[in-house]
Amino acid sequence: MLELPFQKERMELNTRLMIWRELAESCGITTLQQSLQQVWKLLLLCLICRVCFRLGVSPTVKHFVSMLTGMYGLFLFLELHILWVLLLSIICYLSLLLCRHSSNKGLFLSAIILVYLLIGELHLIDMGTWNKIRGSQMVVAMKVISLAFELDRRKVENLPSPAEFLGYVFFVGTVVFGPWISLSSYKNALNGPKLSYLWLYNSLLRLLKSQICLLVSTCIAPYLFPLFLPIYGNSVTQKWLRAYENAVSFHFSNYFVGHLSEGTSMLAGAGFTEEKDNIQWNMRVVNLLSVEMPRSMVLVVISWNIPMSQWLKTYVFKTSMKLGTFPAILVTYTASALLHGLSFHLGAVLLTLGFLTYVEHVLRKKLAYILSACILSRPCASDCSHQHKKGYAAIHTIQRWSELNWASHWIIFACWIFCRLIQ
């Protein structure tokens, strides 16, 4: 009789292991096969583009290679619906030519793009098609608006030629899954460093992370409770467990796209920094830990899509700061909502985040001043004037672990899994 609880626990573990194996065969393998079937041609195009950039051909030829590979990559996913993205690009370039002597190109192009997106979504394009092309439309719109503001600010001296413009807009590493990159980053990719093990390793690592996130989103998160975590809940807590499962699935689908875009960008030659001949392939689109274990809601918003947060801060928030901090925040989140499309759900979520982040920022700023403590929305610099810096040691430790890719923690986790399997 004393062995019954142990036998029951062993039977439950065996049953769970059998279900895990069936889930891996029915969901995991199928999901990975479908994912690789859809992206392998795009990855090959990124590699071709990277190799062509290293051949020493003229910049015009490189622009044409970037444009043609990007268009073909888009065609693989959108088919003839690519014409809508091409139409937006042509309209934007003609608009830039029209206002090339103006000092308000950024605002003018923003208005043109907003009108195009609204008319396209409401009158010209059916919802199914719009949802397919929305991501690429958004990337193109962000690139063109950033270019227009850079021309206004004299950071880009002259309007790019049609070949350079289309090469930048349709750069194969970013045009399908993103992210936004600046014109200077695109030019750096054209004259990027030589092919190396470090480049290939970091590109493949990001692609591997994307597939892991896809598996979590598709095959693990929907069955999280109680199949993977033995928490059963009751009539009161069950809805919260289901809501958490949905949130995890949604989060990891975003991480999948983010890491995939990191991989395609770096594979095509973008996403590196160079300091004193030391090249680092360190493009970051998402930061999983800062979203799942955040310091503040501000860091959640930033870490959800780092390049887009940078774009919104540089070209929307700073431009509208003359209206005041809170109006500028509202304008920024409204711009983000409009770029994503006319969705009440998304708009309501983004505007709610705007209120939350503003209130949290103001509260933390006042408390940091009163308590003289490092409790701002963002981590303080090591030489800040606050007296209480207790959190620095924790941040320093986590940073060191992160630099080593949490290797010891992964080893401990693998040992724990092995221990559970041999019971």
Short mmCIF file of C-alpha atoms in Angstrom, two decimals:
data_model
loop_
_atom_site.label_atom_id
_atom_site.label_comp_id
_atom_site.label_asym_id
_atom_site.label_seq_id
_atom_site.Cartn_x
_atom_site.Cartn_y
_atom_site.Cartn_z
CA MET A 1 0.00 0.00 0.00
CA LEU A 2 2.91 2.36 0.71
CA GLU A 3 4.15 1.94 -2.86
CA LEU A 4 0.86 3.10 -4.41
CA PRO A 5 1.63 6.86 -4.36
CA PHE A 6 5.05 6.23 -5.92
CA GLN A 7 3.52 3.92 -8.56
CA LYS A 8 0.83 6.47 -9.33
CA GLU A 9 3.42 9.22 -9.74
CA ARG A 10 5.51 6.97 -12.00
CA MET A 11 2.46 6.17 -14.15
CA GLU A 12 1.64 9.88 -14.48
CA LEU A 13 5.23 10.61 -15.52
CA ASN A 14 5.19 7.79 -18.10
CA THR A 15 1.87 9.04 -19.45
CA ARG A 16 3.21 12.58 -19.69
CA LEU A 17 6.37 11.39 -21.47
CA MET A 18 4.28 9.44 -23.97
CA ILE A 19 2.12 12.51 -24.67
CA TRP A 20 5.27 14.64 -25.07
CA ARG A 21 6.62 12.20 -27.63
CA GLU A 22 3.34 12.17 -29.57
CA LEU A 23 3.25 15.96 -29.45
CA ALA A 24 6.83 16.17 -30.72
CA GLU A 25 6.01 13.86 -33.63
CA SER A 26 2.63 15.33 -34.56
CA CYS A 27 3.27 19.03 -33.88
CA GLY A 28 7.00 19.65 -33.48
CA ILE A 29 8.36 17.92 -36.57
CA THR A 30 5.49 19.13 -38.77
CA THR A 31 5.90 22.73 -37.60
CA LEU A 32 9.65 22.74 -38.26
CA GLN A 33 9.21 21.15 -41.70
CA GLN A 34 6.61 23.72 -42.75
CA SER A 35 8.72 26.59 -41.40
CA LEU A 36 11.87 25.47 -43.23
CA GLN A 37 9.92 24.89 -46.46
CA GLN A 38 8.72 28.49 -46.34
CA VAL A 39 11.97 30.25 -45.45
CA TRP A 40 14.80 28.26 -47.06
CA LYS A 41 14.53 30.10 -50.38
CA LEU A 42 14.58 33.46 -48.59
CA LEU A 43 17.69 32.40 -46.65
CA LEU A 44 19.36 31.38 -49.92
CA LEU A 45 18.52 34.78 -51.43
CA CYS A 46 20.06 36.51 -48.39
CA LEU A 47 23.22 34.44 -48.82
CA ILE A 48 23.38 35.23 -52.56
CA CYS A 49 22.99 38.93 -51.80
CA ARG A 50 25.77 38.79 -49.20
CA VAL A 51 28.15 37.04 -51.59
CA CYS A 52 27.39 39.52 -54.39
CA PHE A 53 28.13 42.42 -52.06
CA ARG A 54 31.63 40.95 -51.55
CA LEU A 55 32.45 40.57 -55.26
CA GLY A 56 33.76 44.10 -55.68
CA VAL A 57 31.19 45.14 -58.30
CA SER A 58 30.00 48.74 -58.64
CA PRO A 59 27.51 50.18 -56.11
CA THR A 60 24.81 50.38 -58.79
CA VAL A 61 25.09 46.65 -59.47
CA LYS A 62 24.87 45.97 -55.73
CA HIS A 63 21.71 48.08 -55.51
CA PHE A 64 20.16 46.13 -58.37
CA VAL A 65 21.09 42.82 -56.74
CA SER A 66 19.54 43.99 -53.47
CA MET A 67 16.39 45.16 -55.24
CA LEU A 68 15.93 42.04 -57.38
CA THR A 69 16.59 39.52 -54.59
CA GLY A 70 14.28 41.47 -52.29
CA MET A 71 11.48 41.60 -54.84
CA TYR A 72 11.79 37.89 -55.54
CA GLY A 73 11.83 37.18 -51.80
CA LEU A 74 8.63 39.20 -51.41
CA PHE A 75 7.08 37.42 -54.39
CA LEU A 76 7.70 34.05 -52.69
CA PHE A 77 5.46 35.15 -49.80
CA LEU A 78 3.03 37.63 -51.38
CA GLU A 79 2.93 36.50 -55.03
CA LEU A 80 1.27 39.20 -57.20
CA HIS A 81 0.26 41.16 -54.09
CA ILE A 82 3.85 42.44 -54.16
CA LEU A 83 2.52 45.04 -56.63
CA TRP A 84 0.87 46.92 -53.75
CA VAL A 85 4.24 47.21 -51.97
CA LEU A 86 5.93 48.26 -55.22
CA LEU A 87 3.21 50.89 -55.78
CA LEU A 88 3.81 52.34 -52.32
CA SER A 89 7.55 52.53 -53.02
CA ILE A 90 7.05 54.32 -56.35
CA ILE A 91 4.59 56.80 -54.82
CA CYS A 92 7.05 57.53 -52.03
CA TYR A 93 9.98 58.17 -54.37
CA LEU A 94 7.91 60.44 -56.63
CA SER A 95 6.76 62.32 -53.51
CA LEU A 96 10.37 62.77 -52.42
CA LEU A 97 11.22 64.14 -55.87
CA LEU A 98 8.24 66.49 -55.67
CA CYS A 99 9.25 67.96 -52.30
CA ARG A 100 13.04 67.67 -52.64
CA HIS A 101 13.46 71.42 -52.01
CA SER A 102 11.17 71.44 -48.98
CA SER A 103 12.39 71.38 -45.38
CA ASN A 104 9.41 69.30 -44.22
CA LYS A 105 9.89 66.14 -46.26
CA GLY A 106 9.37 63.91 -43.19
CA LEU A 107 5.93 65.28 -42.34
CA PHE A 108 4.90 65.38 -46.02
CA LEU A 109 5.89 61.74 -46.63
CA SER A 110 4.23 60.70 -43.35
CA ALA A 111 0.96 62.24 -44.55
CA ILE A 112 1.24 60.64 -48.02
CA ILE A 113 1.91 57.21 -46.54
CA LEU A 114 -0.89 57.54 -43.98
CA VAL A 115 -3.40 58.41 -46.71
CA TYR A 116 -2.20 55.50 -48.86
CA LEU A 117 -2.44 53.02 -45.98
CA LEU A 118 -5.92 54.21 -44.95
CA ILE A 119 -7.32 54.19 -48.50
CA GLY A 120 -5.72 50.82 -49.21
CA GLU A 121 -7.07 49.17 -46.07
CA LEU A 122 -10.57 50.71 -46.23
CA HIS A 123 -11.33 50.76 -49.95
CA LEU A 124 -8.79 49.12 -52.29
CA ILE A 125 -7.56 45.90 -50.71
CA ASP A 126 -9.56 43.08 -49.09
CA MET A 127 -8.76 42.29 -45.47
CA GLY A 128 -7.13 38.92 -46.19
CA THR A 129 -4.71 40.44 -48.69
CA TRP A 130 -4.04 43.42 -46.45
CA ASN A 131 -3.07 41.20 -43.54
CA LYS A 132 -0.58 39.41 -45.80
CA ILE A 133 1.13 42.56 -47.05
CA ARG A 134 0.80 44.69 -43.89
CA GLY A 135 4.20 43.76 -42.43
CA SER A 136 6.13 44.55 -45.60
CA GLN A 137 4.13 47.74 -46.14
CA MET A 138 5.06 48.84 -42.63
CA VAL A 139 8.79 48.15 -43.16
CA VAL A 140 8.78 50.12 -46.44
CA ALA A 141 6.86 53.00 -44.84
CA MET A 142 9.29 53.20 -41.90
CA LYS A 143 12.31 53.20 -44.21
CA VAL A 144 10.92 55.97 -46.42
CA ILE A 145 9.82 58.17 -43.50
CA SER A 146 13.21 57.80 -41.80
CA LEU A 147 14.94 58.70 -45.08
CA ALA A 148 12.76 61.81 -45.45
CA PHE A 149 13.58 63.00 -41.92
CA GLU A 150 17.28 62.29 -42.46
CA LEU A 151 17.16 64.48 -45.58
CA ASP A 152 15.49 67.25 -43.54
CA ARG A 153 18.16 66.98 -40.83
CA ARG A 154 21.00 66.97 -43.41
CA LYS A 155 22.23 63.58 -42.19
CA VAL A 156 21.66 62.39 -45.75
CA GLU A 157 22.94 65.04 -48.13
CA ASN A 158 21.20 64.13 -51.39
CA LEU A 159 18.17 62.17 -52.47
CA PRO A 160 19.31 58.63 -53.36
CA SER A 161 19.14 57.52 -56.98
CA PRO A 162 16.20 55.28 -57.96
CA ALA A 163 18.49 52.21 -57.89
CA GLU A 164 19.83 53.05 -54.41
CA PHE A 165 16.34 53.88 -53.11
CA LEU A 166 14.79 50.63 -54.34
CA GLY A 167 17.83 48.63 -53.22
CA TYR A 168 17.40 50.07 -49.71
CA VAL A 169 13.62 49.67 -49.58
CA PHE A 170 13.65 46.10 -50.97
CA PHE A 171 16.82 44.94 -49.19
CA VAL A 172 16.24 41.18 -49.01
CA GLY A 173 17.40 40.84 -45.41
CA THR A 174 14.63 43.08 -44.07
CA VAL A 175 11.83 43.47 -46.59
CA VAL A 176 9.88 40.31 -45.66
CA PHE A 177 10.12 39.99 -41.87
CA GLY A 178 11.80 43.29 -41.01
CA PRO A 179 13.31 44.91 -39.10
CA TRP A 180 13.65 48.55 -40.01
CA ILE A 181 17.22 49.63 -40.74
CA SER A 182 18.51 53.07 -41.66
CA LEU A 183 19.99 54.01 -45.02
CA SER A 184 23.45 54.20 -43.43
CA SER A 185 23.07 50.61 -42.14
CA TYR A 186 22.13 49.48 -45.64
CA LYS A 187 25.21 51.23 -47.08
CA ASN A 188 27.36 49.53 -44.46
CA ALA A 189 25.93 46.18 -45.59
CA LEU A 190 26.91 46.97 -49.20
CA ASN A 191 30.52 47.36 -48.12
CA GLY A 192 30.38 44.93 -45.22
CA PRO A 193 33.22 42.85 -43.80
CA LYS A 194 34.41 39.65 -45.41
CA LEU A 195 32.64 36.34 -44.92
CA SER A 196 33.66 34.83 -41.61
CA TYR A 197 32.85 32.08 -39.15
CA LEU A 198 31.58 34.67 -36.64
CA TRP A 199 29.10 36.06 -39.20
CA LEU A 200 27.77 32.61 -40.11
CA TYR A 201 27.64 31.44 -36.49
CA ASN A 202 25.63 34.44 -35.30
CA SER A 203 23.26 34.25 -38.27
CA LEU A 204 22.56 30.54 -37.75
CA LEU A 205 22.23 31.03 -33.99
CA ARG A 206 19.47 33.61 -34.51
CA LEU A 207 17.72 31.29 -36.96
CA LEU A 208 17.93 28.43 -34.45
CA LYS A 209 16.45 30.67 -31.73
CA SER A 210 13.59 31.56 -34.06
CA GLN A 211 12.71 27.90 -34.61
CA ILE A 212 12.80 27.20 -30.87
CA CYS A 213 10.46 30.12 -30.25
CA LEU A 214 8.15 28.84 -32.99
CA LEU A 215 8.00 25.43 -31.31
CA VAL A 216 7.21 27.01 -27.94
CA SER A 217 4.48 29.18 -29.46
CA THR A 218 2.86 26.38 -31.46
CA CYS A 219 3.47 23.14 -29.59
CA ILE A 220 4.19 23.98 -25.95
CA ALA A 221 2.33 27.14 -24.91
CA PRO A 222 -1.18 25.86 -25.83
CA TYR A 223 -0.62 22.79 -23.60
CA LEU A 224 1.40 24.48 -20.85
CA PHE A 225 -1.03 23.61 -18.03
CA PRO A 226 -1.05 20.88 -16.88
CA LEU A 227 0.87 18.92 -19.54
CA PHE A 228 4.22 20.69 -19.02
CA LEU A 229 3.62 22.42 -15.71
CA PRO A 230 1.49 20.28 -13.32
CA ILE A 231 -0.78 23.14 -12.25
CA TYR A 232 -4.45 22.23 -12.60
CA GLY A 233 -6.31 25.19 -11.10
CA ASN A 234 -9.97 25.42 -10.22
CA SER A 235 -13.02 27.16 -11.61
CA VAL A 236 -11.65 30.53 -10.49
CA THR A 237 -8.02 30.22 -11.60
CA GLN A 238 -8.63 28.23 -14.80
CA LYS A 239 -9.37 31.32 -16.89
CA TRP A 240 -6.12 32.93 -15.72
CA LEU A 241 -4.14 29.83 -16.68
CA ARG A 242 -5.75 29.85 -20.15
CA ALA A 243 -5.03 33.56 -20.50
CA TYR A 244 -1.39 32.99 -19.55
CA GLU A 245 -1.11 30.21 -22.14
CA ASN A 246 -2.44 32.53 -24.83
CA ALA A 247 -0.05 35.28 -23.73
CA VAL A 248 2.97 32.95 -23.84
CA SER A 249 1.96 31.72 -27.31
CA PHE A 250 1.59 35.30 -28.57
CA HIS A 251 4.87 36.41 -26.99
CA PHE A 252 6.87 33.58 -28.51
CA SER A 253 5.32 34.11 -31.95
CA ASN A 254 6.73 37.65 -31.75
CA TYR A 255 10.12 36.31 -30.63
CA PHE A 256 10.03 33.91 -33.59
CA VAL A 257 9.59 36.75 -36.08
CA GLY A 258 12.14 38.90 -34.24
CA HIS A 259 14.91 36.29 -34.19
CA LEU A 260 14.10 35.27 -37.78
CA SER A 261 14.49 38.88 -38.90
CA GLU A 262 17.80 39.08 -37.02
CA GLY A 263 18.98 35.97 -38.86
CA THR A 264 17.93 37.11 -42.34
CA SER A 265 19.38 40.61 -41.81
CA MET A 266 22.77 39.32 -40.67
CA LEU A 267 22.84 36.60 -43.32
CA ALA A 268 22.39 39.33 -45.95
CA GLY A 269 25.18 41.43 -44.42
CA ALA A 270 23.43 43.94 -42.12
CA GLY A 271 23.45 44.16 -38.34
CA PHE A 272 27.12 44.53 -37.41
CA THR A 273 29.14 47.11 -35.52
CA GLU A 274 32.84 47.82 -35.98
CA GLU A 275 35.17 49.33 -33.40
CA LYS A 276 38.92 49.42 -34.04
CA ASP A 277 38.78 46.51 -36.51
CA ASN A 278 36.73 44.49 -34.02
CA ILE A 279 33.56 43.40 -35.81
CA GLN A 280 30.54 42.30 -33.79
CA TRP A 281 27.44 40.77 -35.40
CA ASN A 282 25.08 41.91 -32.68
CA MET A 283 21.75 42.93 -34.17
CA ARG A 284 18.98 42.78 -31.54
CA VAL A 285 15.32 42.94 -32.52
CA VAL A 286 13.78 41.39 -29.41
CA ASN A 287 14.97 40.90 -25.84
CA LEU A 288 13.06 37.99 -24.32
CA LEU A 289 14.26 38.42 -20.74
CA SER A 290 13.39 42.12 -20.63
CA VAL A 291 9.83 41.30 -21.70
CA GLU A 292 9.20 38.24 -19.55
CA MET A 293 11.07 39.52 -16.45
CA PRO A 294 10.93 43.30 -16.91
CA ARG A 295 12.34 46.07 -14.82
CA SER A 296 9.54 48.35 -16.00
CA MET A 297 6.79 48.60 -18.60
CA VAL A 298 8.95 51.06 -20.51
CA LEU A 299 11.56 48.34 -21.07
CA VAL A 300 8.82 45.88 -22.09
CA VAL A 301 7.70 48.23 -24.86
CA ILE A 302 11.28 48.86 -26.00
CA SER A 303 12.36 45.22 -25.87
CA TRP A 304 9.28 43.97 -27.77
CA ASN A 305 10.71 45.42 -31.01
CA ILE A 306 13.96 47.30 -30.45
CA PRO A 307 14.44 48.78 -33.98
CA MET A 308 10.85 49.98 -34.13
CA SER A 309 11.16 51.57 -30.68
CA GLN A 310 14.30 53.33 -31.90
CA TRP A 311 12.47 54.49 -35.03
CA LEU A 312 9.48 55.81 -33.06
CA LYS A 313 11.74 57.63 -30.60
CA THR A 314 13.93 59.21 -33.30
CA TYR A 315 11.35 60.24 -35.89
CA VAL A 316 8.04 60.53 -34.01
CA PHE A 317 8.66 61.21 -30.32
CA LYS A 318 11.49 63.73 -30.76
CA THR A 319 9.64 65.49 -33.59
CA SER A 320 6.48 65.90 -31.48
CA MET A 321 8.26 66.82 -28.20
CA LYS A 322 7.46 70.48 -28.86
CA LEU A 323 3.85 69.57 -27.96
CA GLY A 324 4.93 68.40 -24.50
CA THR A 325 5.99 65.03 -23.09
CA PHE A 326 2.56 63.46 -22.60
CA PRO A 327 1.15 64.60 -26.00
CA ALA A 328 4.36 63.34 -27.64
CA ILE A 329 3.84 59.93 -26.03
CA LEU A 330 0.25 59.82 -27.32
CA VAL A 331 1.38 60.82 -30.81
CA THR A 332 4.06 58.11 -30.74
CA TYR A 333 1.69 55.32 -29.75
CA THR A 334 -0.94 56.58 -32.22
CA ALA A 335 1.64 56.48 -35.02
CA SER A 336 2.56 52.92 -34.03
CA ALA A 337 -1.11 51.91 -34.07
CA LEU A 338 -1.69 53.45 -37.51
CA LEU A 339 1.38 51.74 -38.96
CA HIS A 340 0.07 48.38 -37.72
CA GLY A 341 -3.35 48.97 -39.34
CA LEU A 342 -6.85 49.98 -38.32
CA SER A 343 -7.45 47.55 -35.47
CA PHE A 344 -9.45 48.66 -32.44
CA HIS A 345 -7.90 45.88 -30.37
CA LEU A 346 -4.32 46.86 -31.24
CA GLY A 347 -5.02 50.58 -30.97
CA ALA A 348 -6.62 50.19 -27.56
CA VAL A 349 -3.70 48.08 -26.31
CA LEU A 350 -1.07 50.54 -27.59
CA LEU A 351 -2.81 53.63 -26.21
CA THR A 352 -3.28 51.86 -22.86
CA LEU A 353 0.43 51.08 -22.87
CA GLY A 354 1.07 54.75 -23.56
CA PHE A 355 -0.83 55.80 -20.42
CA LEU A 356 0.78 53.04 -18.33
CA THR A 357 4.34 53.83 -19.35
CA TYR A 358 3.87 57.58 -18.83
CA VAL A 359 2.38 57.16 -15.34
CA GLU A 360 5.07 54.66 -14.36
CA HIS A 361 7.84 56.89 -15.73
CA VAL A 362 6.63 59.95 -13.80
CA LEU A 363 6.11 57.96 -10.58
CA ARG A 364 9.54 56.31 -10.73
CA LYS A 365 11.23 59.63 -11.53
CA LYS A 366 9.68 61.31 -8.47
CA LEU A 367 10.43 58.37 -6.18
CA ALA A 368 14.02 58.19 -7.45
CA TYR A 369 14.46 61.88 -6.58
CA ILE A 370 12.81 61.59 -3.14
CA LEU A 371 14.59 58.37 -2.14
CA SER A 372 17.81 59.07 -4.06
CA ALA A 373 17.64 55.51 -5.38
CA CYS A 374 18.25 53.80 -8.75
CA ILE A 375 14.59 52.99 -9.43
CA LEU A 376 14.05 54.82 -12.73
CA SER A 377 12.30 53.07 -15.62
CA ARG A 378 15.68 52.46 -17.22
CA PRO A 379 18.82 51.31 -15.40
CA CYS A 380 21.01 54.15 -14.15
CA ALA A 381 24.56 54.69 -15.31
CA SER A 382 27.23 53.47 -12.89
CA ASP A 383 28.24 57.08 -12.12
CA CYS A 384 24.74 58.40 -11.36
CA SER A 385 24.19 60.75 -8.41
CA HIS A 386 21.81 58.46 -6.50
CA GLN A 387 22.96 57.39 -3.04
CA HIS A 388 21.26 53.98 -3.02
CA LYS A 389 22.57 51.66 -5.76
CA LYS A 390 21.73 48.31 -4.27
CA GLY A 391 20.46 46.94 -7.56
CA TYR A 392 23.80 47.37 -9.30
CA ALA A 393 25.26 44.07 -8.06
CA ALA A 394 22.26 42.12 -9.34
CA ILE A 395 22.39 43.88 -12.72
CA HIS A 396 26.14 43.27 -12.97
CA THR A 397 25.72 39.55 -12.21
CA ILE A 398 22.90 39.10 -14.72
CA GLN A 399 24.91 40.96 -17.36
CA ARG A 400 27.87 38.61 -16.86
CA TRP A 401 25.62 35.55 -17.12
CA SER A 402 24.05 36.97 -20.27
CA GLU A 403 27.45 37.58 -21.90
CA LEU A 404 28.15 33.84 -21.54
CA ASN A 405 24.74 32.94 -22.99
CA TRP A 406 23.59 31.52 -19.63
CA ALA A 407 25.68 28.42 -20.33
CA SER A 408 25.80 27.13 -16.73
CA HIS A 409 22.05 27.53 -16.35
CA TRP A 410 21.40 25.59 -19.56
CA ILE A 411 23.67 22.79 -18.30
CA ILE A 412 21.80 22.64 -14.98
CA PHE A 413 18.47 22.59 -16.83
CA ALA A 414 19.65 19.75 -19.10
CA CYS A 415 20.83 17.76 -16.07
CA TRP A 416 17.46 18.25 -14.40
CA ILE A 417 15.62 17.01 -17.50
CA PHE A 418 17.91 13.97 -17.70
CA CYS A 419 17.32 13.29 -13.99
CA ARG A 420 13.56 13.37 -14.51
CA LEU A 421 13.74 11.06 -17.51
CA ILE A 422 15.70 8.29 -15.76
CA GLN A 423 13.47 8.12 -12.68
#
